[in-house]
mmCIF file of C-alpha atoms in Angstrom:
data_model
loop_
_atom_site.group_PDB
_atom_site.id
_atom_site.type_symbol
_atom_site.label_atom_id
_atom_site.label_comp_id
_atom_site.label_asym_id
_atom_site.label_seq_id
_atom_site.Cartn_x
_atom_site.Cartn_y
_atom_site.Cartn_z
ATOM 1 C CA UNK J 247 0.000 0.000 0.000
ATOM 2 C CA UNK J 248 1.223 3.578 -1.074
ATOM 3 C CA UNK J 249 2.459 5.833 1.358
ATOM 4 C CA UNK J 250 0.292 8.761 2.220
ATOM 5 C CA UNK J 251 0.492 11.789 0.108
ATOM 6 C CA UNK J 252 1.440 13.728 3.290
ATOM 7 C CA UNK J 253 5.362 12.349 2.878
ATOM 8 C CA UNK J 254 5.204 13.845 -0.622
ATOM 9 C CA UNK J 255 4.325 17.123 0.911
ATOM 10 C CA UNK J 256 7.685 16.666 3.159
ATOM 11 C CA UNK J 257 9.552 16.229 0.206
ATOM 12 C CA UNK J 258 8.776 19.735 -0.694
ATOM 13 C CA UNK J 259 11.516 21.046 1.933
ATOM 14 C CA UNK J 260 11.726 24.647 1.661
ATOM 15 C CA UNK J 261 8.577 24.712 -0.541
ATOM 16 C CA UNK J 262 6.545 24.264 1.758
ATOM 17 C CA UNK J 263 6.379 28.168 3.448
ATOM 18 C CA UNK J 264 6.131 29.205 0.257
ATOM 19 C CA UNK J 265 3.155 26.996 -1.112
ATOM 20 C CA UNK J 266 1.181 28.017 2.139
ATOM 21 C CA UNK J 267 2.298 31.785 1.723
ATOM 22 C CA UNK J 268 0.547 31.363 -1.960
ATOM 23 C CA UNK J 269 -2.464 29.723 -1.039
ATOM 24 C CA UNK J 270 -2.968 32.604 1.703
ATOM 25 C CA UNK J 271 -2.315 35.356 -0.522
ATOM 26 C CA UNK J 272 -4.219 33.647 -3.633
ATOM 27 C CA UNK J 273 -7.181 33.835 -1.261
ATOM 28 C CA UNK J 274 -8.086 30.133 -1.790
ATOM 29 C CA UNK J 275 -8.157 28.605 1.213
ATOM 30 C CA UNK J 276 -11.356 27.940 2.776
ATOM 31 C CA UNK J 277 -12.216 29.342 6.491
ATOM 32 C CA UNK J 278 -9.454 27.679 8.992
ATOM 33 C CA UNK J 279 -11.703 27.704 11.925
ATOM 34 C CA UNK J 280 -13.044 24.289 11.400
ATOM 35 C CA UNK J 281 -11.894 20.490 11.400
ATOM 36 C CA UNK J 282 -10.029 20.867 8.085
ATOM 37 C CA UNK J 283 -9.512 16.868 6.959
ATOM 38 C CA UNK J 284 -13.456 15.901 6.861
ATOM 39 C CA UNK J 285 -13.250 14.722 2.868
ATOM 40 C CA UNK J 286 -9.425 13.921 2.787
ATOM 41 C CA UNK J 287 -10.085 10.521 1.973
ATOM 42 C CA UNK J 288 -7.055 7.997 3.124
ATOM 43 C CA UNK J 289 -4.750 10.885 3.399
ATOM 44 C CA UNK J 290 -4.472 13.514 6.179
ATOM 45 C CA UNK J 291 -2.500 16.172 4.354
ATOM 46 C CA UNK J 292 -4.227 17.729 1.965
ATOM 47 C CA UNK J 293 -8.463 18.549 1.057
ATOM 48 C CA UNK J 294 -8.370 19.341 -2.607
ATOM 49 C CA UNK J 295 -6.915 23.043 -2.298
ATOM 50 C CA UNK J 296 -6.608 23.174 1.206
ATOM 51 C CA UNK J 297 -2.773 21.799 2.031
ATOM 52 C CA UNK J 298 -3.450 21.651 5.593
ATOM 53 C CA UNK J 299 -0.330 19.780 6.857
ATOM 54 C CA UNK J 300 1.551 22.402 4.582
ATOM 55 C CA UNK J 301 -0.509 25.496 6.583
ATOM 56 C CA UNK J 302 0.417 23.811 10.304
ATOM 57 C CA UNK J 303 3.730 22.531 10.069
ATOM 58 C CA UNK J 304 5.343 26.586 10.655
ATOM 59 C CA UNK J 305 3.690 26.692 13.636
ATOM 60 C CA UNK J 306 4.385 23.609 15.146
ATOM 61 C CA UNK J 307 7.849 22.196 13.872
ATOM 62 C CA UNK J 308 9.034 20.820 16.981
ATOM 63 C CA UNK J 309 6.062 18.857 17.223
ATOM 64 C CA UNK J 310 5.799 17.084 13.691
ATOM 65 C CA UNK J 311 9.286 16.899 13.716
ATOM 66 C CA UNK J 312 8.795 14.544 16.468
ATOM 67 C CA UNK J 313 5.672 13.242 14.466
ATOM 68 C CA UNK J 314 7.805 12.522 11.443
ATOM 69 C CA UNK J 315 10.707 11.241 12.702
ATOM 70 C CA UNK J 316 10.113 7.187 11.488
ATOM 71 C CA UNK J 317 12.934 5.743 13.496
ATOM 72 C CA UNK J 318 10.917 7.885 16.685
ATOM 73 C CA UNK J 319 8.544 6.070 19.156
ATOM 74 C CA UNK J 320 8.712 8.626 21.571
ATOM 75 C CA UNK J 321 6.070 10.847 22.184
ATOM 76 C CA UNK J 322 5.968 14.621 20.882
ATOM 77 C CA UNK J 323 5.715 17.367 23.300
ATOM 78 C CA UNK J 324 1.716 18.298 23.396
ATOM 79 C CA UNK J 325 2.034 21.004 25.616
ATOM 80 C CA UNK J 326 2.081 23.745 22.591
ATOM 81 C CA UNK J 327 -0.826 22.050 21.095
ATOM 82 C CA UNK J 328 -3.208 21.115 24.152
ATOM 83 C CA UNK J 329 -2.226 25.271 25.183
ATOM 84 C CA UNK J 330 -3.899 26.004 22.201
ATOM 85 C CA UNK J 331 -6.876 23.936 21.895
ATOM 86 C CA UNK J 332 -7.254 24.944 25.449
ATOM 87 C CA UNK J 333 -6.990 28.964 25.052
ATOM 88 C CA UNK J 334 -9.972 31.050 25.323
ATOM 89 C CA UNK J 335 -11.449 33.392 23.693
ATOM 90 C CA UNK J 336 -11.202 30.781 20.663
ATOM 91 C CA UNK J 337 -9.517 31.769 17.624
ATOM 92 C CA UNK J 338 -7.991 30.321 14.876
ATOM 93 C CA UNK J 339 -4.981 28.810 16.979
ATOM 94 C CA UNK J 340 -7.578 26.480 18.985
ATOM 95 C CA UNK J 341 -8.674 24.885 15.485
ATOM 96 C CA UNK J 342 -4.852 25.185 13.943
ATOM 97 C CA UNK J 343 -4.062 23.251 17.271
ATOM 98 C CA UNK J 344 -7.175 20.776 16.598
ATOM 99 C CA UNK J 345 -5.984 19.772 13.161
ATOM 100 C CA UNK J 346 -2.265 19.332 13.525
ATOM 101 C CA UNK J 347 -3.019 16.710 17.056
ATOM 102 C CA UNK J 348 -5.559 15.117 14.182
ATOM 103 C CA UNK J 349 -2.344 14.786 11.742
ATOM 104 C CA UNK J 350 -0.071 13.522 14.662
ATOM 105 C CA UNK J 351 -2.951 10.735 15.096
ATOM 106 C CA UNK J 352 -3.189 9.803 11.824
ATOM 107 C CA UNK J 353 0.562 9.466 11.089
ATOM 108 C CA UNK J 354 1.580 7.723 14.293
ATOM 109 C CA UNK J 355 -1.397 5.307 14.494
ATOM 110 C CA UNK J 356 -0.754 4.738 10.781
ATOM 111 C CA UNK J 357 2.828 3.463 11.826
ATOM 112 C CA UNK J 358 1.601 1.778 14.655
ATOM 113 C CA UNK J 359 -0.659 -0.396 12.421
ATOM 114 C CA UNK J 360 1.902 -1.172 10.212
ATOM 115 C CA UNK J 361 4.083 -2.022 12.852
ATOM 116 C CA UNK J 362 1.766 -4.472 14.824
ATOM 117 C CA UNK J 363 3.649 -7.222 16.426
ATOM 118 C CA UNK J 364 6.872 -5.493 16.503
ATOM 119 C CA UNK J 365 8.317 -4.123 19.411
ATOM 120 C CA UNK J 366 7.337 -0.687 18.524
ATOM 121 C CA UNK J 367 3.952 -1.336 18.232
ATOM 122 C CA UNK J 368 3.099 -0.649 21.720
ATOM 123 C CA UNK J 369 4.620 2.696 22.051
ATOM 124 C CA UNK J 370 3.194 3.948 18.700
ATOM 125 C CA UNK J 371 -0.290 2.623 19.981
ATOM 126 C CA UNK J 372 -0.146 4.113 23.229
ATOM 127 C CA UNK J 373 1.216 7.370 22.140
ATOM 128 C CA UNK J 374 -1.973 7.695 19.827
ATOM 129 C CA UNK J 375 -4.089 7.373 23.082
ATOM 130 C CA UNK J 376 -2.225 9.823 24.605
ATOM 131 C CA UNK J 377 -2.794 12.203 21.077
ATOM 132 C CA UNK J 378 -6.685 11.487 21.144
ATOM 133 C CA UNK J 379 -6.598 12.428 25.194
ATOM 134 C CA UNK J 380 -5.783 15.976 23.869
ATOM 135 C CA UNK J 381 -9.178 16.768 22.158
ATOM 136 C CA UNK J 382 -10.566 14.648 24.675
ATOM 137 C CA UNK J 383 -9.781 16.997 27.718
ATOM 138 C CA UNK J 384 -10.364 20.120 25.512
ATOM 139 C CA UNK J 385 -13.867 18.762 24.999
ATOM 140 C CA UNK J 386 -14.500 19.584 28.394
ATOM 141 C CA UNK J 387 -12.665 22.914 28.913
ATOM 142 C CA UNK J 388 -14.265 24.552 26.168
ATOM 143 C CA UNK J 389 -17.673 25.995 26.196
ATOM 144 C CA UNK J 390 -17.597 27.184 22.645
ATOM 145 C CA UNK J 391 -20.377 25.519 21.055
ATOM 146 C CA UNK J 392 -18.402 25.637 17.646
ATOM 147 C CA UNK J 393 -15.109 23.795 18.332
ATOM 148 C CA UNK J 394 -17.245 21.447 20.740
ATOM 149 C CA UNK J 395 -17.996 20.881 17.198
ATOM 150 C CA UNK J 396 -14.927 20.352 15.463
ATOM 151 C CA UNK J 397 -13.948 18.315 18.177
ATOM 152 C CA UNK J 398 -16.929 16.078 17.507
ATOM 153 C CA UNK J 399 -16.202 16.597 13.958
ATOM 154 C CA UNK J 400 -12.350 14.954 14.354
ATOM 155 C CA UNK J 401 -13.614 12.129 16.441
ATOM 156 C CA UNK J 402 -15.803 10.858 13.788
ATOM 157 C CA UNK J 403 -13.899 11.377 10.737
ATOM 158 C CA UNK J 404 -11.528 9.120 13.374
ATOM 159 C CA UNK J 405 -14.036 6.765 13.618
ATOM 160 C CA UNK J 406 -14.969 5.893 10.025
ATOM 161 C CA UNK J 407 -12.136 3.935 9.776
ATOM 162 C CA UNK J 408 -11.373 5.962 5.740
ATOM 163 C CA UNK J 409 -8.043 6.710 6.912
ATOM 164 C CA UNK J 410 -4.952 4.257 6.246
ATOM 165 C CA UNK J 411 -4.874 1.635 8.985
ATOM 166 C CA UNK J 412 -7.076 3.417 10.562
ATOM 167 C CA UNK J 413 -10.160 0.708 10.614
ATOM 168 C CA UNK J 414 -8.339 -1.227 13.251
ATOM 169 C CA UNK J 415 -8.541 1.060 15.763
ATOM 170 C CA UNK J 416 -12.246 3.118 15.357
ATOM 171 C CA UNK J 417 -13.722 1.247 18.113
ATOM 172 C CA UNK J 418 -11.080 2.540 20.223
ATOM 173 C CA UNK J 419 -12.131 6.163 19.146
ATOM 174 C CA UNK J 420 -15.680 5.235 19.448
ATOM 175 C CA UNK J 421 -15.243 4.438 23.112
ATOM 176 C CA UNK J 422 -13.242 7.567 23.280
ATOM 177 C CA UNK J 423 -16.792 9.501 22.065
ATOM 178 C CA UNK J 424 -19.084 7.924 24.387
ATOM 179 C CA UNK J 425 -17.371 8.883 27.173
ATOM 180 C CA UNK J 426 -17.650 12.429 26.038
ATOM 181 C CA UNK J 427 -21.335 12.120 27.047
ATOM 182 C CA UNK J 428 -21.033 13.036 30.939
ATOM 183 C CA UNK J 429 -18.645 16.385 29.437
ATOM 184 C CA UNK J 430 -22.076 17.337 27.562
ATOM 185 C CA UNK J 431 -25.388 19.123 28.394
ATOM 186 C CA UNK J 432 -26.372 20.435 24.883
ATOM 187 C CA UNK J 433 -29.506 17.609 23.786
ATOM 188 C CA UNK J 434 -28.561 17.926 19.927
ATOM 189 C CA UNK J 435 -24.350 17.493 20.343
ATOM 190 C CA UNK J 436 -25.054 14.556 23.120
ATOM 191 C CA UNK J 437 -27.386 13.036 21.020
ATOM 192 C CA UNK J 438 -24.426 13.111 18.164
ATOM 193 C CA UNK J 439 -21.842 11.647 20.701
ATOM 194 C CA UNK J 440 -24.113 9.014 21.112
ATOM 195 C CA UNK J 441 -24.354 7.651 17.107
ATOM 196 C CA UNK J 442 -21.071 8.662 17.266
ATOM 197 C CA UNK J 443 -20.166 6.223 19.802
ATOM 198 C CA UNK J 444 -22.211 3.476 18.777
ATOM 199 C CA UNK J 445 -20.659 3.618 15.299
ATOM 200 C CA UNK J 446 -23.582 5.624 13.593
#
């Protein structure tokens, strides 16, 4: 199975400021203040014209360099990304935050799948718990309805299992969502946690 595109995107090297510098100052990239991989398909770098990984990366290089690192089982710093999920009033830099712990996910359970039975396995598996705890505990800091949301909106692109390896481990995230429910008041967003979490 093919690699995901996102490694291409690493490739770029120095390109990459400048390919997120165009698509800012083009004017095509759709509104950042959202869970931006909804539609990426098996991939979690890019949504048609929105290069997301491309967009984050700047802003958190210590982190995905952590992320990237293959021969690395060790887990990245969060603190820079849970501070910003976590910050209020909520701006861009909570949902900037959201998406690149989403990436870190989706790369390191990726390798963790392909690594089952190995020695690394275990690391890689329980540093994705550790990644999904991050949204997990934001859920319940935040009262903003909207990146309640998003958050909601990460967990069950998670969940569908379209990502690469990422059908193995779903009803992992699925018991992740459901216990989201006691965090949650609103009827209409606990009624959503609850297809969520039985796999609806």
């Amino acid at each position: 199975m093919r690699r995901p595109r996102r490694h291409c995107s690493i490739l770029r090297g120095c390109g990459t400021l400048f390919g997120a510098a165009l698509l800012i100052s083009c004017g095509s990239s759709p509104d950042p203040n959202r869970y931006r991989l909804t539609g990426s398909g098996a991939h979690w770098d890019v949504v048609g014209d929105d290069h997301v990984f491309d967009d984050l990366r700047p802003r958190y290089t210590a982190f995905f360099d952590v992320v990237l690192d293959p021969a690395n089982t060790r887990m990245p710093d969060t603190r820079p990304v849970r501070d910003d999920l976590e910050k209020t009033p909520v701006d861009r830099r909570n949902y900037d935050a959201l998406n690149a712990v989403a990436i870190a996910y989706y790369e390191i359970n990726y390798r963790a799948e392909q690594n089952r039975g190995a020695l690394a396995y275990l690391g890689l598996s329980q540093n994705t718990a550790k990644l999904l705890a991050v949204p997990w505990r934001a859920y319940g800091e935040t009262g903003d309805a909207r990146l309640r949301a998003a958050i909601l909106d990460f967990f069950e692109d998670a969940s569908r299992g379209e990502k690469l390896r990422s059908a193995a481990t779903a009803p992992r995230v699925a018991r992740i969502v459901a216990s989201l429910a006691h965090k949650e008041s609103d009827p209409a967003r606990r009624t959503r946690i609850n297809e969520l979490a039985q796999g609806n």
